[in-house]
XYZ file of C-alpha atoms in Angstrom:
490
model
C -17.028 3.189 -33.014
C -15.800 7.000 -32.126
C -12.193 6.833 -33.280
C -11.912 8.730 -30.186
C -12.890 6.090 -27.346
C -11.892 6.656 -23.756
C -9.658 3.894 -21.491
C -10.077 2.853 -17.521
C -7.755 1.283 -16.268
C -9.290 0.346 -12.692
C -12.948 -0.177 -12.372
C -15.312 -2.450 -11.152
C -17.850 -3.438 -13.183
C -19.061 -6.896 -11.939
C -18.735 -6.003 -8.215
C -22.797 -5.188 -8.089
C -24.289 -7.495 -10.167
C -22.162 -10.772 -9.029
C -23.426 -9.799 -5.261
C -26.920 -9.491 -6.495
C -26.922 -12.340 -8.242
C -26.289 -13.825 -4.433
C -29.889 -13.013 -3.558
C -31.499 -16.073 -5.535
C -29.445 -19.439 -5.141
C -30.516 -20.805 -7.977
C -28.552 -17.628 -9.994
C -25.609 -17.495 -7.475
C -22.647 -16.164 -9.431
C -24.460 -15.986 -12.874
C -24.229 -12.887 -15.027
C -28.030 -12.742 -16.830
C -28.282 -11.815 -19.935
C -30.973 -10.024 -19.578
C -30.123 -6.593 -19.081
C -32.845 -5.811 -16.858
C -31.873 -8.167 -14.374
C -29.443 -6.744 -10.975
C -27.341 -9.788 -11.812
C -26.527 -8.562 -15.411
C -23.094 -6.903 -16.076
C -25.110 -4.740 -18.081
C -28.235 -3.542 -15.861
C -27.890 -0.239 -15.400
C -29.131 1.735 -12.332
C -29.145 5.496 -13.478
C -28.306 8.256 -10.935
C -31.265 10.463 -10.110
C -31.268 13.278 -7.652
C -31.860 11.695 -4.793
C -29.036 9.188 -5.323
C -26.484 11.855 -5.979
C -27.747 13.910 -3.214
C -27.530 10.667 -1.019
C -23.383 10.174 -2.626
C -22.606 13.615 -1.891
C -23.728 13.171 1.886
C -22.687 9.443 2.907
C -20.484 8.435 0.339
C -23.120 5.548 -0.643
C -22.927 5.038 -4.257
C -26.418 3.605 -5.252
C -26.693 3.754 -8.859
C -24.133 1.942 -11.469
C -21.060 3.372 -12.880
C -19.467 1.190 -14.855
C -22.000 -1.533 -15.808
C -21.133 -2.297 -19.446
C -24.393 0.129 -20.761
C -22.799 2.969 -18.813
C -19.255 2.449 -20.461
C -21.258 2.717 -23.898
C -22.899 5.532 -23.437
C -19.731 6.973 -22.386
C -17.813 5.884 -25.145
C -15.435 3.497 -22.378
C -14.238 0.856 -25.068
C -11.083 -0.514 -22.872
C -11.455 -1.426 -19.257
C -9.091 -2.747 -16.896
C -11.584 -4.491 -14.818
C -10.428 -5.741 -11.599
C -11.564 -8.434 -9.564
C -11.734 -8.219 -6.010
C -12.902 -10.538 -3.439
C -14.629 -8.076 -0.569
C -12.629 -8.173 2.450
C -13.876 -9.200 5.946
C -12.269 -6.280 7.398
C -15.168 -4.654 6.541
C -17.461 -6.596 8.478
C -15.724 -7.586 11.590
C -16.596 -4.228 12.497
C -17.787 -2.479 16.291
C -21.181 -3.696 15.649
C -20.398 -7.548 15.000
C -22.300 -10.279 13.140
C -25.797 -9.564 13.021
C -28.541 -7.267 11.099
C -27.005 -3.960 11.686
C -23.824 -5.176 10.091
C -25.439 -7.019 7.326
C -27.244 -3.767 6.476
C -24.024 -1.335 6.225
C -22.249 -3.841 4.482
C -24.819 -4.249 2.096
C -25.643 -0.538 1.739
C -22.079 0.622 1.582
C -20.826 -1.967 -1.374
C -24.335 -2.117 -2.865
C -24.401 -5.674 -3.179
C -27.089 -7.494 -1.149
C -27.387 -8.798 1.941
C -26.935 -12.094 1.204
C -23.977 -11.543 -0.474
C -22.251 -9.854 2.970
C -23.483 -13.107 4.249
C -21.759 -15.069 2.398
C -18.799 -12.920 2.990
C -18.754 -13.277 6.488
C -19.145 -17.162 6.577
C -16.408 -17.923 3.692
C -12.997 -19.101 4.528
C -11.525 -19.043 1.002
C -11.261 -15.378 -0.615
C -9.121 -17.457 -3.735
C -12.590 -19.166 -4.406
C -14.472 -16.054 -4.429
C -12.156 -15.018 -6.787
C -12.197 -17.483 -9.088
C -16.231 -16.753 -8.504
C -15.639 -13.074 -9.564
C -13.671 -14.919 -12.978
C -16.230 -17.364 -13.868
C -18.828 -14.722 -13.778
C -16.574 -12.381 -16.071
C -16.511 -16.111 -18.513
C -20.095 -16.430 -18.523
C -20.962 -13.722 -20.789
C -17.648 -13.133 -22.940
C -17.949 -12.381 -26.264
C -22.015 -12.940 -26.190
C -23.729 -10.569 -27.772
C -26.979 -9.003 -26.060
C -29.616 -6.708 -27.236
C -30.588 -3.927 -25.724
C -33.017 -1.134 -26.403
C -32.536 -2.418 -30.549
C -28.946 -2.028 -29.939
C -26.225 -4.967 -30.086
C -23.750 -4.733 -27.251
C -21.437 -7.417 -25.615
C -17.878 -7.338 -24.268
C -14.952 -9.214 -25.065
C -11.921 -10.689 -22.475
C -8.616 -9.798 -24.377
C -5.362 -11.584 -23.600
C -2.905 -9.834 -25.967
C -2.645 -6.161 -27.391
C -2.613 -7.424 -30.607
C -5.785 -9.113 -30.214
C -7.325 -6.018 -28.740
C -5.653 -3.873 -31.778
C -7.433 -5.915 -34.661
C -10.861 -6.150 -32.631
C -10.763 -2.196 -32.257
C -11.058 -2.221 -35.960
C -13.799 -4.754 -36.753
C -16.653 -4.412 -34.427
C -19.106 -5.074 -37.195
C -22.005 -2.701 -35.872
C -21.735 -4.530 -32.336
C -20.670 -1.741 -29.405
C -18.253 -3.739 -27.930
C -16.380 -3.267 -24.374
C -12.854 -4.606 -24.094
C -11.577 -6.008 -20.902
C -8.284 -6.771 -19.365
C -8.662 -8.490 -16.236
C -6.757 -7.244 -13.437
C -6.805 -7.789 -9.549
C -7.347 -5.514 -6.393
C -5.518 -6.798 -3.283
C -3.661 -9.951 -2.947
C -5.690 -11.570 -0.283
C -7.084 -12.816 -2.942
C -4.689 -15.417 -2.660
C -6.572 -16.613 0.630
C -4.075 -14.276 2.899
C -5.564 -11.929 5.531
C -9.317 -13.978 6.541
C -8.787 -12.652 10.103
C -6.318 -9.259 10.250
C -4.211 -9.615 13.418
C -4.950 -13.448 14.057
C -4.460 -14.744 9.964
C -2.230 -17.831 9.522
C -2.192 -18.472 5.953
C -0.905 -21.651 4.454
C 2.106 -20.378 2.048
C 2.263 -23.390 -0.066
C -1.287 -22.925 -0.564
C -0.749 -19.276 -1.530
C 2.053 -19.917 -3.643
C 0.062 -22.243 -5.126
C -2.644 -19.949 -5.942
C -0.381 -17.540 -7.694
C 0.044 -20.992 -10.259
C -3.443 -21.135 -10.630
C -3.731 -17.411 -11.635
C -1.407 -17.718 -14.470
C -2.738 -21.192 -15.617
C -6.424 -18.831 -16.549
C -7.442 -18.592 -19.907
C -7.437 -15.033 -19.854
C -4.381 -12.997 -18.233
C -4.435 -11.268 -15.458
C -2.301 -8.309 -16.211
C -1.836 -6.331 -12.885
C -2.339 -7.194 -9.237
C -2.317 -4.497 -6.788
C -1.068 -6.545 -3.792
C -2.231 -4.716 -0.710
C -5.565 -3.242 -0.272
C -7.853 -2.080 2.687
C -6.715 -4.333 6.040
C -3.658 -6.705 6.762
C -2.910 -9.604 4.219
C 0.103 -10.870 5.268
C 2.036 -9.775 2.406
C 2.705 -6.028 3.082
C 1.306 -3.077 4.966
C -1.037 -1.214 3.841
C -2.116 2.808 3.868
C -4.972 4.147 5.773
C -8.101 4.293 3.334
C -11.184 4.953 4.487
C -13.175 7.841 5.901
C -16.185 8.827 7.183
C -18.629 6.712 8.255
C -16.980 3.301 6.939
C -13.997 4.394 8.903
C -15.660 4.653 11.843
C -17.465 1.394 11.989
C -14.028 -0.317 10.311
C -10.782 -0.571 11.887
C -7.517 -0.852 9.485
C -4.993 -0.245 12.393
C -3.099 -3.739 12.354
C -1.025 -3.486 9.425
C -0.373 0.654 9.206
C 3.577 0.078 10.083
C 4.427 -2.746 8.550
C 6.490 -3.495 5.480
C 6.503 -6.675 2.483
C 6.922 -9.865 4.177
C 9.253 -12.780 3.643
C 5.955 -14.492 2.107
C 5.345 -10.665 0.466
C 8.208 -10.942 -1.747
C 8.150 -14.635 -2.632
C 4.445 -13.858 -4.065
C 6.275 -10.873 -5.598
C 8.963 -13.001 -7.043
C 5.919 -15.975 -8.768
C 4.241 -12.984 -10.102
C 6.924 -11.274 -11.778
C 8.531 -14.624 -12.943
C 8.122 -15.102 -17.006
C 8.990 -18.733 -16.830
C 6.076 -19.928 -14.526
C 3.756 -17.821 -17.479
C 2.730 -14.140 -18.608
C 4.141 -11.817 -16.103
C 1.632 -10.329 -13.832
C 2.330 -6.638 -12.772
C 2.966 -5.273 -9.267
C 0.275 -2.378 -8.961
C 1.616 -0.612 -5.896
C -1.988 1.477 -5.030
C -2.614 0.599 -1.343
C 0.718 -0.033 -0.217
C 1.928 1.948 3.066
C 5.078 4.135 2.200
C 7.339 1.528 4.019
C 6.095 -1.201 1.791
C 6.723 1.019 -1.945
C 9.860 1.764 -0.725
C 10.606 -1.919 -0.228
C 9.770 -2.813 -3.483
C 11.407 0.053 -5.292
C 14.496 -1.179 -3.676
C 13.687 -4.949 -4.640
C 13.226 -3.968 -8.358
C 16.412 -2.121 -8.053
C 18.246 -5.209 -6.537
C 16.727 -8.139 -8.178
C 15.326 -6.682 -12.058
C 17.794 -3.690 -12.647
C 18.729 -4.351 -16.379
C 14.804 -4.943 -17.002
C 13.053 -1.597 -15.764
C 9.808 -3.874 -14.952
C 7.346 -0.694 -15.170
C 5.594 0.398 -11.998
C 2.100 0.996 -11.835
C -0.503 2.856 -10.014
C -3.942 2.166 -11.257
C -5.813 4.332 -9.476
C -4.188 6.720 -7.160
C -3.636 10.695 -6.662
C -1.039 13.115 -5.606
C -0.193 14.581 -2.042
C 2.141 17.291 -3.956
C 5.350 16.700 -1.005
C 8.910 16.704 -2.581
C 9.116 13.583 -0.666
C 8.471 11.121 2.523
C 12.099 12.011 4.215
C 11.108 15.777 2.901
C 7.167 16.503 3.187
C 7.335 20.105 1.855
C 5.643 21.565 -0.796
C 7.705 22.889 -3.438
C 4.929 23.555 -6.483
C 2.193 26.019 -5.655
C -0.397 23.416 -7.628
C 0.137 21.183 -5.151
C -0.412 22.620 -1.919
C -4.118 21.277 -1.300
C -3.743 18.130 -2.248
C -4.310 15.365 0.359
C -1.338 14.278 1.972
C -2.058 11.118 3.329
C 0.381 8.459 2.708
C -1.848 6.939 0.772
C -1.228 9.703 -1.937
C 2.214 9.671 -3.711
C 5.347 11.692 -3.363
C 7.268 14.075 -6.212
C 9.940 11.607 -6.085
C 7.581 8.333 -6.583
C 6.229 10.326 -10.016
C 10.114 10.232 -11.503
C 10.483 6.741 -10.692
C 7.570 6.074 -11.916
C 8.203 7.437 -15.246
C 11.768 6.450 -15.412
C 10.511 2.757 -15.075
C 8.271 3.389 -18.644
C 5.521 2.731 -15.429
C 1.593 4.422 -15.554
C 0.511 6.930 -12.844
C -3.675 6.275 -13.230
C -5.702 9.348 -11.700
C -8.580 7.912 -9.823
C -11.836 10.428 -10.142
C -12.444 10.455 -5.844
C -12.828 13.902 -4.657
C -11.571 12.856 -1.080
C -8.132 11.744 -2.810
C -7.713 14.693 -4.826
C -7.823 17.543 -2.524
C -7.413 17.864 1.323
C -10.958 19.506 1.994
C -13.238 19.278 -0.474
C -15.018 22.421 1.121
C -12.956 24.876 -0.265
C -14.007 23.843 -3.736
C -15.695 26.850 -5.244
C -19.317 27.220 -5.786
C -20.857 27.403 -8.797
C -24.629 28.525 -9.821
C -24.409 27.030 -12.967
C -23.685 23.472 -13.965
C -21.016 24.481 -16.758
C -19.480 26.484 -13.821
C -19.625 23.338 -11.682
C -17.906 20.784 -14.157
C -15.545 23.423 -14.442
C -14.612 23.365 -10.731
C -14.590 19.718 -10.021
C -12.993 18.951 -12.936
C -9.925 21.313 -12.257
C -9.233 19.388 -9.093
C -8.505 16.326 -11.250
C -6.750 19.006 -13.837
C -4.171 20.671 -10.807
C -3.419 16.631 -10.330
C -2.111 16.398 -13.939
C -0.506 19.454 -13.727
C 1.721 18.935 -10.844
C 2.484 15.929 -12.354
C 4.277 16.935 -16.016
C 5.651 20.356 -13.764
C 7.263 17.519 -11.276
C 8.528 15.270 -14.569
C 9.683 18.476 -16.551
C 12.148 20.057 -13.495
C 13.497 16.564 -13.392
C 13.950 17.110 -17.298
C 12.235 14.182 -18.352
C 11.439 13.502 -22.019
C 7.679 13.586 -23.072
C 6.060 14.521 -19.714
C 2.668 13.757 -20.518
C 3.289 10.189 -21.096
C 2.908 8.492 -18.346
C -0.488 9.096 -17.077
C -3.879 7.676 -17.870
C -7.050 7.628 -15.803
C -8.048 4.592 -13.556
C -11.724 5.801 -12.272
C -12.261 3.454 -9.645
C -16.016 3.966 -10.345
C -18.666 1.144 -8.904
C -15.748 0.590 -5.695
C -16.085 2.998 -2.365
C -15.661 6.624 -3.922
C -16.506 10.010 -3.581
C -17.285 10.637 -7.267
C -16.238 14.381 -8.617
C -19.926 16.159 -8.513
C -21.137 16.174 -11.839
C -19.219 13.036 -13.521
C -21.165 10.377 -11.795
C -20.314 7.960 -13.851
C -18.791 6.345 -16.504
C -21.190 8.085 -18.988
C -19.995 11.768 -18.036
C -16.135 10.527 -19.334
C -16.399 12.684 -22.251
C -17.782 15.841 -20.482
C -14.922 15.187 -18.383
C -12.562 14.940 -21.255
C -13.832 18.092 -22.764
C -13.230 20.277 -19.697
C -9.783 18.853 -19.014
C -9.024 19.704 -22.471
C -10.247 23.379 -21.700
C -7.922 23.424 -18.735
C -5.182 22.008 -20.499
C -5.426 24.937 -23.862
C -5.215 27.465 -20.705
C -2.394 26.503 -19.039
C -0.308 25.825 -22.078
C -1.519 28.968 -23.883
C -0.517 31.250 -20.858
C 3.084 32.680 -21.625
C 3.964 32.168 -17.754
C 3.861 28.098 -18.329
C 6.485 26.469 -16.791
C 7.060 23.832 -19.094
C 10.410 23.502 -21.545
C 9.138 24.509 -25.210
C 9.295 20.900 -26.360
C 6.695 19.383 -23.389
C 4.144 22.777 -24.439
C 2.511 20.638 -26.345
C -1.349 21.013 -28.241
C -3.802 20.481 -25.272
C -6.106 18.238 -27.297
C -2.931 15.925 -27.562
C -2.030 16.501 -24.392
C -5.408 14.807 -23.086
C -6.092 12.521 -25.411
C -2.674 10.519 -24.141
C -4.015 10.258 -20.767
C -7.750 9.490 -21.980
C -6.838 6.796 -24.470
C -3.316 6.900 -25.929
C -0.545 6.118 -22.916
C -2.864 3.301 -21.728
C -2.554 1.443 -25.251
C 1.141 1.766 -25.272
C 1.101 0.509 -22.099
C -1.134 -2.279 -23.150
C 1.022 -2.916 -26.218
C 4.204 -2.628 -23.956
C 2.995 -5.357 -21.352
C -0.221 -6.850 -22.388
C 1.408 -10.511 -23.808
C -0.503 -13.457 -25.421
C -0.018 -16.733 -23.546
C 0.996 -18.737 -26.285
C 3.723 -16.488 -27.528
C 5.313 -16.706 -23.942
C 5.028 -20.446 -23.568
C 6.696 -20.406 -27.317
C 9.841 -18.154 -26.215
C-alpha cells in the first residue's frame, strides 16, 4: 500500500447498493459479491459526461463515489462510514405518496424505487439501521476479485487493530472502516416531524443495543435533515429537494429533555465504548446547548467535539456575525456553517473540524468561481475554495494563539450522500489530485512573506496537508477509537 493513503471520515458507501439490493426480494439487504452487481459495496458506476453535466445542473449524483473500487483507486484506505437510515421527511413531500414521489426519491438518493417504498411504509428507522449494519457484516473481511486484483474491506473496532492491519495487507488492497452514524432518528425518533411520539424507553433502549454491536460505532451525529425529537436542526437543503421538502418544524428548537438523556447513554463509558457526539446538523441553539452541557456535566474530561463533515461561514460569531478575516468573506453563512468561535472550542476540546467537499457549503455563490479553459486551471479554482476553508481556519486558531494550528482538521467528503461535488473531484478517486493542488495552495501561502501565521505554525506545506489528508484523523482514531474488551476490562 502507498505509505501515503488518504482518510474520510464521513461517507457513504453502502447507501446505493443496500437500496438496490431492495429491487429483488430475494437479495433484500444483501451486499453481492460480485462486483458487477448494483447491490455490491464494490460496483462501481463511473462518472461520464453526461452524469457530471447532469450533477452540475440538478444536484443528482448518478454515478458512485465511494463504493469500495472507487476508494482504491483513490488510494482511500480509512473510512468513517456512516450509516443512515433515509428519512421520511424526504418523502412526505407537496406531491404525496404516489409515482411522482417515488421517482424523485429514487432519483435524488439513487437508490431504487422500491427502496423509497419501503421507506415510506416502515415504522421502525432502528431496524433499518440495524439493516444498513448487517449489510456492512455480510462482506467483512471477505476478500473479492476484481479485474485480477484482490480487494476486500475490513470493520475495525480499535486503533490498534487498525495500526497492525495497515502494515500487513499481504498483497490484498484493503479498505478500513469505522462505523459511524448520521442522525439519531435512527433510534426510531422523528417517523412523522410535527406529529412524532416516540416511545423513550424504547429509544433509550436502542442506544443499549448500539453499544452491545460487535463492531463500535464511534460517532453519532445526532440531528440531521427534519425534526427527531432530540434537538433542532439547521436548514439543509437547496434547490430542487428543498422545494419539494419542507424542514420548517424543528428550525428553532433546542436538545430536548429526551435529547440529553440520549446524550448522557452515549457518552456514558460504563454502559460500553463511548460513542461520540458529532454536532454536524445541529441548529446554533442546539451546539450551544451542548457546549454548555459538556462544560457543566464532563469539564475535567475535555470529551472532544466533532464535526465530520461541515464548512465555515467565516463570522466572528452567532451574537457577532461580522467578518473579521478577508478569507472568509464568501463563505456561506448559513447556520448550518460554523462560527470563528466554534473552531477554538473545537480545538481546545483536542475535537476534529472535517471539511466536507460540497461546493454549496463552501462558498455563498458558487457563480463567482472563476472560469477556467483548462482543466489544470479548473482543479486549481475549485480546489482553492476548499483551500480558503483551511486557511481561515489555522488564521482563526493562530490569533487565538493556539499551539499546532493545523491539527485539528481532516476531511469528511460526504461523497455518495446529497452533494454538490467540487467540479473536477467527482469522486473518491480524484482524492489525490485533490491532495496535490491543496498542497500547491498550501507552499503559496506559507512561502509568501505577508503570511499571517506565528513562525512556529509556518510550517512545510506537504506536512501541512498531509495532517488533514491522513495524519490528524489517526490521532484522532488512536485518541478515541477503543476496543470493547479493554473497556469492559477497566
Amino acid at each position: 500500500m502507498n505509505p501515503k493513503f488518504f482518510i474520510d471520515f464521513h461517507c457513504h458507501p453502502a447507501l446505493k447498493p443496500l437500496g438496490n439490493s431492495f429491487n429483488d426480494n430475494r437479495i433484500t439487504g444483501r451486499n453481492n459479491q460480485n462486483y458487477k452487481k448494483n447491490n455490491s459495496i464494490f460496483h462501481q458506476i463511473k462518472p461520464n459526461i453526461f452524469k457530471k453535466i447532469l450533477n452540475l445542473i440538478s444536484t443528482l449524483t448518478k454515478f458512485t463515489q465511494t463504493d469500495l473500487m472507487t476508494l482504491a483507486e483513490g488510494n482511500v484506505h480509512v473510512i468513517s462510514a456512516s450509516m443512515y437510515p433515509i428519512e421520511k421527511g424526504f418523502l412526505n413531500n407537496r406531491f404525496k405518496k404516489g409515482l411522482i414521489t417515488d421517482t424523485i426519491g429514487s432519483l435524488a438518493m439513487g437508490v431504487g424505487k422500491r427502496r423509497i417504498g419501503f421507506i415510506q411504509d416502515h415504522n421502525n428507522y432502528f431496524k433499518d439501521l440495524e439493516l444498513e449494519y448487517e449489510f456492512y457484516k455480510e462482506m467483512d473481511d471477505k476478500v473479492v476479485n476484481i479485474r485480477n486484483k484482490k480487494v476486500r474491506y475490513k470493520i475495525v473496532n480499535d486503533y490498534y487493530e487498525l495500526e497492525k492491519a495497515l502494515h500487513s495487507q499481504n498483497g490484498i488492497k484493503t479498505i478500513y472502516i469505522v462505523l459511524s452514524i448520521e442522525g439519531l432518528h435512527a433510534l426510531n425518533t422523528g417517523l412523522n416531524a410535527m406529529n412524532s411520539k416516540c416511545n423513550p424507553e424504547e429509544v433509550k433502549s436502542n442506544v443499549d443495543k448500539l453499544k452491545s454491536w460487535d463492531h463500535t460505532v464511534l460517532y453519532a451525529t445526532v440531528a440531521h435533515h427534519f425534526w427527531n425529537e432530540l434537538c433542532g436542526h439547521a436548514n439543509s437543503l437547496s434547490g430542487f429537494v428543498d422545494w419539494i421538502t419542507n424542514q420548517d418544524y424543528g428550525l428553532d428548537k433546542g436538545i430536548t429533555a429526551l435529547g440529553y438523556e440520549v446524550i448522557d447513554k452515549l457518552l456514558d463509558q460504563k454502559n460500553g465504548n463511548r460513542i461520540l457526539v458529532d454536532v454536524k446538523h445541529m441548529n446554533y441553539k442546539s451546539r450551544k446547548a451542548y457546549y454548555q452541557y459538556l462544560e457543566d456535566r464532563h469539564s475535567k474530561e475535555n470529551i472532544p467535539i466533532i464535526v465530520s463533515h461541515g464548512a465555515l461561514n467565516g463570522l466572528k460569531s452567532h451574537r457577532s456575525p461580522i467578518n473579521n478575516n478577508p478569507i472568509g468573506r464568501n463563505f456561506l453563512t448559513k447556520e448550518i456553517n460554523f462560527y470563528d468561535d466554534e473552531i477554538v472550542k473545537i480545538a481546545k476540546s483536542n475535537g476534529l473540524f472535517c471539511f466536507q467537499l460540497d461546493e454549496r457549503r463552501l462558498i455563498k455563490e458558487t457563480k463567482k468561481v472563476p472560469k477556467s479553459l483548462t482543466r489544470r486551471g479548473m482543479l486549481k479554482n475549485r480546489s482553492r475554495l476548499l483551500w480558503n476553508q483551511i486557511q481561515h481556519f489555522v488564521e482563526i486558531l493562530d490569533r487565538a494563539n493556539l499551539p499546532e494550528v493545523w491539527n485539528n482538521m481532516a476531511i469528511g467528503s460526504d461523497y455518495d450522500g446529497i452533494i454538490n461535488p467540487l467540479s473536477g473531484f467527482w469522486t473518491a478517486k480524484e482524492t489525490e489530485s485533490l491532495y496535490r493542488n491543496l498542497v500547491l495552495h498550501a507552499q503559496r501561502y506559507l512561502m509568501d512573506p505577508s503570511c499571517p501565521l506565528q513562525e512556529q505554525n509556518k510550517i512545510e506545506a506537504t506536512s501541512a496537508i498531509d495532517k488533514i489528508f491522513r495524519l490528524n484523523a489517526l490521532q484522532f482514531l488512536k485518541r478515541n477509537l477503543k476496543s470493547k474488551v479493554s473497556n469492559k476490562m477497566l
